[in-house]
PDB file of C-alpha atoms and ligand atoms in Angstrom:
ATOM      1  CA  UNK A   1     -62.376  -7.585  67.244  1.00  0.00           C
ATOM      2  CA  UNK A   2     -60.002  -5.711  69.456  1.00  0.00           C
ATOM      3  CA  UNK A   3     -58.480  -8.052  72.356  1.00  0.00           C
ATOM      4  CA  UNK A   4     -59.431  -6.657  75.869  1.00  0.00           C
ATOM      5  CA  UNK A   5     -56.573  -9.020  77.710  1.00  0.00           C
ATOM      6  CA  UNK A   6     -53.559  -7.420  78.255  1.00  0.00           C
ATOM      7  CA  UNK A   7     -51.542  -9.978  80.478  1.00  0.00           C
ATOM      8  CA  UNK A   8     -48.265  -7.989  82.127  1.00  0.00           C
ATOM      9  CA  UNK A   9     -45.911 -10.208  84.797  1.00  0.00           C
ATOM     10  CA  UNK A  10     -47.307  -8.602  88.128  1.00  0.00           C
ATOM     11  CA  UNK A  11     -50.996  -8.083  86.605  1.00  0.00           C
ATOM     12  CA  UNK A  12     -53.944  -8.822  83.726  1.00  0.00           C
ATOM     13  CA  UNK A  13     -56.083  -6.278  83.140  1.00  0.00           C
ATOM     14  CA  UNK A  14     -59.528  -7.208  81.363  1.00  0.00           C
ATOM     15  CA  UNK A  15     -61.920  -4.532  80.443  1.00  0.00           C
ATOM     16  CA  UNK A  16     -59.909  -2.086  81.793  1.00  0.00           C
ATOM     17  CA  UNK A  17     -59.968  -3.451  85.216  1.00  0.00           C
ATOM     18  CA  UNK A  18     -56.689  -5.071  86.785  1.00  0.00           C
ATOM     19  CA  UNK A  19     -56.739  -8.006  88.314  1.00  0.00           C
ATOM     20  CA  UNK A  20     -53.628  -9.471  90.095  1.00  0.00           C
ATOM     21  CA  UNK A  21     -51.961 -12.821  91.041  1.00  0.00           C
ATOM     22  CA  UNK A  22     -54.033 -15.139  93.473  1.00  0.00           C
ATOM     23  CA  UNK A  23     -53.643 -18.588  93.090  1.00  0.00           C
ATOM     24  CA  UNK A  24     -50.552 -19.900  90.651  1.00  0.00           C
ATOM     25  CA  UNK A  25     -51.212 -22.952  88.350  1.00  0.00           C
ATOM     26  CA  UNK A  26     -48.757 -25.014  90.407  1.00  0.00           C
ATOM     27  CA  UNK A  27     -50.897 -24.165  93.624  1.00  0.00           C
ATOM     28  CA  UNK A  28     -53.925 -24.965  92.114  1.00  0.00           C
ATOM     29  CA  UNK A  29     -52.620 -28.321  90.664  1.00  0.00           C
ATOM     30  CA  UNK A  30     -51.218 -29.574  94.147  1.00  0.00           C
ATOM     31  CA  UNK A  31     -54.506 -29.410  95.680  1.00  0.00           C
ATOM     32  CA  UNK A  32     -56.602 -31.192  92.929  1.00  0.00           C
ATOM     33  CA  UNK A  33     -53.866 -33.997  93.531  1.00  0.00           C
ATOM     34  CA  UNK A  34     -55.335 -34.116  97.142  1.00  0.00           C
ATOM     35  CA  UNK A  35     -58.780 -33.640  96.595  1.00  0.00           C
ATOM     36  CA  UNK A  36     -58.382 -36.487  93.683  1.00  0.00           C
ATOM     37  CA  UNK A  37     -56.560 -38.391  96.367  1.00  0.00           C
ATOM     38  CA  UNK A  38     -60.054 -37.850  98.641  1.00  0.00           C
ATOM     39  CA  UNK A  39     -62.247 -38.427  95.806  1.00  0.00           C
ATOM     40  CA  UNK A  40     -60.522 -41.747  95.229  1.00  0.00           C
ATOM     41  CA  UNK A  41     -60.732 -43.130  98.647  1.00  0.00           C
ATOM     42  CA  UNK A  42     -64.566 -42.322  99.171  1.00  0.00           C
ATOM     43  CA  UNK A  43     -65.574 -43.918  95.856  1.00  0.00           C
ATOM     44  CA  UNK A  44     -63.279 -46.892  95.360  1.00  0.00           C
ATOM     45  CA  UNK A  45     -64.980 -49.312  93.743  1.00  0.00           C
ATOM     46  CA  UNK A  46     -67.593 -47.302  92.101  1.00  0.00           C
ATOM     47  CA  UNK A  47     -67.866 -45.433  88.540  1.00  0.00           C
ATOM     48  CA  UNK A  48     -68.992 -41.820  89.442  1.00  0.00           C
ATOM     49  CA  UNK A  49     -70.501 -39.558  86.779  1.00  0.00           C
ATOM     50  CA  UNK A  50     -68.763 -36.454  86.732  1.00  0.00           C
ATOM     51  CA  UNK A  51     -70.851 -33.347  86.011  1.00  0.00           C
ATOM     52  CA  UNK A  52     -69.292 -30.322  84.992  1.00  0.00           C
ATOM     53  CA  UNK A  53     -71.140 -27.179  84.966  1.00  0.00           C
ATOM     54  CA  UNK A  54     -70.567 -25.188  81.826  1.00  0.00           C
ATOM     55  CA  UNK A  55     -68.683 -22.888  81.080  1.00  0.00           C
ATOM     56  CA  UNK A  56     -66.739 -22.130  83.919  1.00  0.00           C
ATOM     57  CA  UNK A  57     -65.681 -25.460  85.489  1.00  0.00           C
ATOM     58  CA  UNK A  58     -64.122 -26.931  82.139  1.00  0.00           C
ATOM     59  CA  UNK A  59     -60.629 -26.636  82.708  1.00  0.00           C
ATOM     60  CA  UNK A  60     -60.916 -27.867  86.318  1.00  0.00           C
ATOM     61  CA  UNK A  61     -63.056 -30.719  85.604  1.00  0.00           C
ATOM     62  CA  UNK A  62     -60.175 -31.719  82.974  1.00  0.00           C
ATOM     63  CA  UNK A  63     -57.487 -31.432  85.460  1.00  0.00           C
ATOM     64  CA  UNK A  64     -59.594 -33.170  88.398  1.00  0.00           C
ATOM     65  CA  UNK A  65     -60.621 -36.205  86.172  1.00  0.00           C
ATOM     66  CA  UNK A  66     -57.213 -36.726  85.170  1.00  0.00           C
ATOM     67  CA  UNK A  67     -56.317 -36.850  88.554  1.00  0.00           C
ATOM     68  CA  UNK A  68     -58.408 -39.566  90.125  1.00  0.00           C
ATOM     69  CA  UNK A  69     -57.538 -43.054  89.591  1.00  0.00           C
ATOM     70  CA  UNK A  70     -60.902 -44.415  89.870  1.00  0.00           C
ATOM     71  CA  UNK A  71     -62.548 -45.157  86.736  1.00  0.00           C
ATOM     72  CA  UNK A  72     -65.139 -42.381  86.119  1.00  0.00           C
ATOM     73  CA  UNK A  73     -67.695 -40.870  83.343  1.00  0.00           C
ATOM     74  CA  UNK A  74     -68.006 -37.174  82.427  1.00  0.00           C
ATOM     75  CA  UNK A  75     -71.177 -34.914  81.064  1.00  0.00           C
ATOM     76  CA  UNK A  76     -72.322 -31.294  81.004  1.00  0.00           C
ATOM     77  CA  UNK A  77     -74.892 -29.073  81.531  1.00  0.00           C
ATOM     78  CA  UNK A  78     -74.974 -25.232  81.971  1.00  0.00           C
ATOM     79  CA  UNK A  79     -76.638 -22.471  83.917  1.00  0.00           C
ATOM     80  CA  UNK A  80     -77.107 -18.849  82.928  1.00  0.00           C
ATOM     81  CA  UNK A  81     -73.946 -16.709  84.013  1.00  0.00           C
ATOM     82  CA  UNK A  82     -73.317 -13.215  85.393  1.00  0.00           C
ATOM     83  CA  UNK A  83     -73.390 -12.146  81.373  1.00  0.00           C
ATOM     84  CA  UNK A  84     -71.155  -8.978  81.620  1.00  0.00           C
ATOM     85  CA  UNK A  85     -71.624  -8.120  85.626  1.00  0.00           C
ATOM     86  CA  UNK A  86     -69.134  -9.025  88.006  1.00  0.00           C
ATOM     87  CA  UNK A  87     -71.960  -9.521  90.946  1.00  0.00           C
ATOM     88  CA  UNK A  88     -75.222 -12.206  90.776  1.00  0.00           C
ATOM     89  CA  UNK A  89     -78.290 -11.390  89.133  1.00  0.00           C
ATOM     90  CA  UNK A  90     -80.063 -13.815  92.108  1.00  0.00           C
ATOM     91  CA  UNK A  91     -81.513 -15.446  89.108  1.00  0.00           C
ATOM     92  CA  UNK A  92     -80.532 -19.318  88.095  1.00  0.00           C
ATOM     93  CA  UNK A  93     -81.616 -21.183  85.186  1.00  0.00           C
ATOM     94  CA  UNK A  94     -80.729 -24.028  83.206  1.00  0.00           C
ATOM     95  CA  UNK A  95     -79.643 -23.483  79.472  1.00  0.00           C
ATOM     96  CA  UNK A  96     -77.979 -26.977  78.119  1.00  0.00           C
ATOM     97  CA  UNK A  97     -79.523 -29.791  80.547  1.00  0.00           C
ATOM     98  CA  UNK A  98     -77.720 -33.037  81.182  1.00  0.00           C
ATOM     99  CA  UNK A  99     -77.905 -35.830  78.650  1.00  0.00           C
ATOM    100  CA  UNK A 100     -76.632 -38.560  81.024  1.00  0.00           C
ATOM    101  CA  UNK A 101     -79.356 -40.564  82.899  1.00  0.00           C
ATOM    102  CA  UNK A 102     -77.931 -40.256  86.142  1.00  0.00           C
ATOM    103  CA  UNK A 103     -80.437 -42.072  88.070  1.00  0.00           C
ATOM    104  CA  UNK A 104     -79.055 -44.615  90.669  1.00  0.00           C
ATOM    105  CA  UNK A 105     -75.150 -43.537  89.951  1.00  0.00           C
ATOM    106  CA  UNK A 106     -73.197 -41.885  91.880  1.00  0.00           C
ATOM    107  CA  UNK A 107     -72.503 -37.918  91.307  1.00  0.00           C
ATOM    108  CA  UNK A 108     -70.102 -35.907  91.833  1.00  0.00           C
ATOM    109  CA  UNK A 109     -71.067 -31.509  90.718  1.00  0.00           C
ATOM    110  CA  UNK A 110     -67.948 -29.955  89.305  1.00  0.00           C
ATOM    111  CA  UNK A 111     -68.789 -25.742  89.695  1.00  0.00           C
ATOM    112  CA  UNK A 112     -65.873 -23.673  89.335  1.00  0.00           C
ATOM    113  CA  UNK A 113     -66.876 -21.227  91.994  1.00  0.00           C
ATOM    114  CA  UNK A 114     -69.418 -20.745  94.630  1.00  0.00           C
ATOM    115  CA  UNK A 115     -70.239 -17.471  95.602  1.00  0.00           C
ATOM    116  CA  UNK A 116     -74.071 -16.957  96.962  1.00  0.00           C
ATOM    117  CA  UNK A 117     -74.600 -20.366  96.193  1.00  0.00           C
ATOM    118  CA  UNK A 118     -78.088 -19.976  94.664  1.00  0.00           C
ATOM    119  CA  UNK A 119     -76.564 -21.820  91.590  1.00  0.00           C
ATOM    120  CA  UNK A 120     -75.336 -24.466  93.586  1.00  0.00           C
ATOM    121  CA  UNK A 121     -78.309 -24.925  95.914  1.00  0.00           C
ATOM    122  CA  UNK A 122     -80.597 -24.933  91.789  1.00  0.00           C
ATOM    123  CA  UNK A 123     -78.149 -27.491  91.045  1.00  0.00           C
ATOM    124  CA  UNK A 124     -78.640 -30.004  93.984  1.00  0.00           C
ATOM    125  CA  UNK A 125     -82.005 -29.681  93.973  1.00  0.00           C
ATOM    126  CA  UNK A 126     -82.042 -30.606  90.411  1.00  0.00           C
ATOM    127  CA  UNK A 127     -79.829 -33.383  90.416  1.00  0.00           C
ATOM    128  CA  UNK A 128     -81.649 -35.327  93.634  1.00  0.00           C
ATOM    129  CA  UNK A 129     -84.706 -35.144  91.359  1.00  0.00           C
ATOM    130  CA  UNK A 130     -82.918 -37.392  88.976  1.00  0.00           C
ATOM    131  CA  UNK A 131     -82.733 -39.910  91.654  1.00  0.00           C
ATOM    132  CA  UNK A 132     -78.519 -40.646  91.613  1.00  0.00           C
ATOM    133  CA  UNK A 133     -77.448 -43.440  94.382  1.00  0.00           C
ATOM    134  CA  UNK A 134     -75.383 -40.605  95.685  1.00  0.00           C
ATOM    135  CA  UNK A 135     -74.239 -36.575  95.302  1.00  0.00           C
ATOM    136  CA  UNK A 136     -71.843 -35.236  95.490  1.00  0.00           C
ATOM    137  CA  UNK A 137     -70.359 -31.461  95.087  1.00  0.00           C
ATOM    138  CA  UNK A 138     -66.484 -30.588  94.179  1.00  0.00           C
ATOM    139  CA  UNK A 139     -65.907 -26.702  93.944  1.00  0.00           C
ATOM    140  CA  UNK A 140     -62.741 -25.014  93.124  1.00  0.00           C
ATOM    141  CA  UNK A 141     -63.364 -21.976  94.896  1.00  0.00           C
ATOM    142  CA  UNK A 142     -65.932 -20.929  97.530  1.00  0.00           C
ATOM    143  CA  UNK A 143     -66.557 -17.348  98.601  1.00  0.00           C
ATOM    144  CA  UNK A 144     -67.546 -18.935 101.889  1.00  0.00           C
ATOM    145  CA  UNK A 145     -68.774 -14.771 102.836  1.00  0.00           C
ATOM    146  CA  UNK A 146     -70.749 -14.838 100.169  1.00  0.00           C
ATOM    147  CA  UNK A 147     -72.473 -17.381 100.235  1.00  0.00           C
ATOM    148  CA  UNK A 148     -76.380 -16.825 102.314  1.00  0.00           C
ATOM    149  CA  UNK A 149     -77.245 -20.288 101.583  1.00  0.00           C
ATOM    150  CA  UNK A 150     -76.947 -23.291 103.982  1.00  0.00           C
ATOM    151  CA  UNK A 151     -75.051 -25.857 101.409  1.00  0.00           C
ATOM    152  CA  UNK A 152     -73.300 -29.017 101.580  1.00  0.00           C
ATOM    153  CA  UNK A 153     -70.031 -28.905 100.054  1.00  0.00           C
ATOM    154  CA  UNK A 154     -68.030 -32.267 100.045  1.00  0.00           C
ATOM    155  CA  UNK A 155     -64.666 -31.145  98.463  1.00  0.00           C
ATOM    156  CA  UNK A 156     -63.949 -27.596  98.147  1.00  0.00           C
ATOM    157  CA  UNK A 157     -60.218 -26.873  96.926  1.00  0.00           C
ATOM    158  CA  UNK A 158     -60.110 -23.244  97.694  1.00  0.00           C
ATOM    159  CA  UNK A 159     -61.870 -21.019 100.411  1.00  0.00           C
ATOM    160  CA  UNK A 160     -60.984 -17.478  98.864  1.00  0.00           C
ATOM    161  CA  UNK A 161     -61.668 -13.606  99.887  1.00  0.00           C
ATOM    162  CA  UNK A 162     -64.854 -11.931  98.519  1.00  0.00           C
ATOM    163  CA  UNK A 163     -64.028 -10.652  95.170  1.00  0.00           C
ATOM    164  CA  UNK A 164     -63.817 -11.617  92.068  1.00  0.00           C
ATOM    165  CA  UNK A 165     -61.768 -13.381  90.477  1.00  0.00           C
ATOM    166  CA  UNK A 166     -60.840 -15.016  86.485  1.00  0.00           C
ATOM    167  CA  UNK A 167     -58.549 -17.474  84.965  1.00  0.00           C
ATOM    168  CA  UNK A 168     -58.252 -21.027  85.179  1.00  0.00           C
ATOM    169  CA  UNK A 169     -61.824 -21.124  83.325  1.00  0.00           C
ATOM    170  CA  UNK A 170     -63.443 -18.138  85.058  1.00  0.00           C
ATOM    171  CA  UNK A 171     -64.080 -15.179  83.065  1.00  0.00           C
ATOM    172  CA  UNK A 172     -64.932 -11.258  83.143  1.00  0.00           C
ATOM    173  CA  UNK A 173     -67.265 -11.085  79.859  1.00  0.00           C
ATOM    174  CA  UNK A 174     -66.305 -13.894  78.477  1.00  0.00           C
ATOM    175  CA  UNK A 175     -62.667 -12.759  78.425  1.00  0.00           C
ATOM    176  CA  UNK A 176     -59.655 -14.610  80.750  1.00  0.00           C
ATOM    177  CA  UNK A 177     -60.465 -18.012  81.127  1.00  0.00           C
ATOM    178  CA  UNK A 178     -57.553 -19.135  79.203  1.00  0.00           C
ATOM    179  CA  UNK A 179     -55.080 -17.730  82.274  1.00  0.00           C
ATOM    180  CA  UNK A 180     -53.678 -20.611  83.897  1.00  0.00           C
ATOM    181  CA  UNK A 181     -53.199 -18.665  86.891  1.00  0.00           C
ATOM    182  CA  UNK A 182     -56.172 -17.089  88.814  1.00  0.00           C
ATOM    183  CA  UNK A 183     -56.155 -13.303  89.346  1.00  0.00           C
ATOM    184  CA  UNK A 184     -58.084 -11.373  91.740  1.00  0.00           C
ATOM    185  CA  UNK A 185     -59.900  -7.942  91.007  1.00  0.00           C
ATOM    186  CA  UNK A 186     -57.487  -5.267  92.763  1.00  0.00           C
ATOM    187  CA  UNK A 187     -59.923  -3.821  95.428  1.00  0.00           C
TER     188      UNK A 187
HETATM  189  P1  5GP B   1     -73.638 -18.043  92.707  1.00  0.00           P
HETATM  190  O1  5GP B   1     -74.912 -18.612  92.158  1.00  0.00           O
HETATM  191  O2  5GP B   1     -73.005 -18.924  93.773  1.00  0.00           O
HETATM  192  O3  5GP B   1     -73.799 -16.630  93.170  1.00  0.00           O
HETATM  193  O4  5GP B   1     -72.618 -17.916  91.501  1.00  0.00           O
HETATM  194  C1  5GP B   1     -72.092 -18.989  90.866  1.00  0.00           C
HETATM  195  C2  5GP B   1     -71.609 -18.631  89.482  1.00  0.00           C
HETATM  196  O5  5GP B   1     -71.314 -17.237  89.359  1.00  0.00           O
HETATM  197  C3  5GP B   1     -70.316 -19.329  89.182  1.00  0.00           C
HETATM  198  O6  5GP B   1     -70.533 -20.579  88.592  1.00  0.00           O
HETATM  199  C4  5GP B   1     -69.631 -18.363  88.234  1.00  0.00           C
HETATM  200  O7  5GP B   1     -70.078 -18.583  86.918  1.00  0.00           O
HETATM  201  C5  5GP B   1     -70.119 -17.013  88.656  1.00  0.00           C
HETATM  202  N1  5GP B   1     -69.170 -16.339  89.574  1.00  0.00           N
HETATM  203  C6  5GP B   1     -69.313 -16.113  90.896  1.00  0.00           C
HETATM  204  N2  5GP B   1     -68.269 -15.463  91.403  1.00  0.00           N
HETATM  205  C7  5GP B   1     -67.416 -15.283  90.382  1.00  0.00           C
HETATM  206  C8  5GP B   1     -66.118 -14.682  90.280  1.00  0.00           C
HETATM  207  O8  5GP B   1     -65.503 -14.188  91.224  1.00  0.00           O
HETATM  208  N3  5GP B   1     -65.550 -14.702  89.037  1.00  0.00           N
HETATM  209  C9  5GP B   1     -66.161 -15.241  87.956  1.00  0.00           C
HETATM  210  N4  5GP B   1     -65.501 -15.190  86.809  1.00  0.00           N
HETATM  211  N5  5GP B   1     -67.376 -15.799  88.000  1.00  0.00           N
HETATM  212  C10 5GP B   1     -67.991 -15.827  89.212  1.00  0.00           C
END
């Protein structure tokens, strides 16, 4: 297999396509602290469930649970992605559902990005029918233009510009989302 990530200091190119420098690791970091710090104060005393949604939000699910002093619980479940596009199919379903019984806990949704939000709308929908004493939603990044959706996001860490974006968990084809740093597609 030939890698398709060629990482230079003022760029990445994936695919052929450059991408450049958007939001550095130690950026990132500082404002999980904060939203951890949040997170903390509206749920002391409780045991939320963390629920990642695969693949993307991995690496900031890691970082944000190891930044919250409350005691909390982690599981998983996954959506279908772009595949190899860089815009939304308008299509959502579920492929790996949650194995947690979440009903009466408290939730908190880990996405890595919202962009139209149809995802994240599929999401809370879902998880309400479960029945959890509370939900709620922690994004890294929101393409607040993007998104045509009326949504309720409780902590988003990023509002960013409408394009796309990888590292940091996020990918182009399944390529990038080992970059600690997130890069932006060079419009
Ligand atoms: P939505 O349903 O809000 O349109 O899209 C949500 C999902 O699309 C995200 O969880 C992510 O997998 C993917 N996505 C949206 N925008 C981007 C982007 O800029 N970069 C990457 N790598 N994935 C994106």
């Amino acid at each position: 297999m030939q890698p398709t990530l060629v990482s230079k200091p003022d760029s990445v190119v994936i695919n052929n396509e450059r991408f450049r420098p958007y939001l550095t690791r130690d950026a990132i970091a500082a404002r999980i602290k904060d939203v951890a710090a949040e997170i903390d104060r509206d749920l002391d005393g409780k045991v939320p469930i963390l629920v990642g949604v695969l693949n993307g939000a991995f690496i900031f699910l890691a970082d944000l649970m190891r930044a919250l002093s409350i005691e909390c619980e982690v599981d998983f479940l996954k959506l279908s992605s772009y595949g190899a596009a860089k815009i939304s199919s308008g299509r959502v379903h579920e492929l790996k559902s949650l194995d947690a019984d979440i009903e009466g806990r408290h939730v908190i949704l880990v996405e890595d990005i919202v962009d139209t939000g149809l995802s994240m709308e599929f999401l809370q929908k879902k998880m309400q029918e479960f029945k959890p004493a509370s939900l709620r939603t922690a994004v890294l990044l929101h393409k607040k233009e993007a998104t045509r959706i009326p949504l309720e996001l409780d902590y988003v860490c990023f509002e960013i510009d409408n394009l796309f974006v990888v590292g940091y968990g996020l990918d182009f084809a399944q390529v990038g989302r080992q970059l600690a740093d997130i890069y932006i597609l060079e419009g």
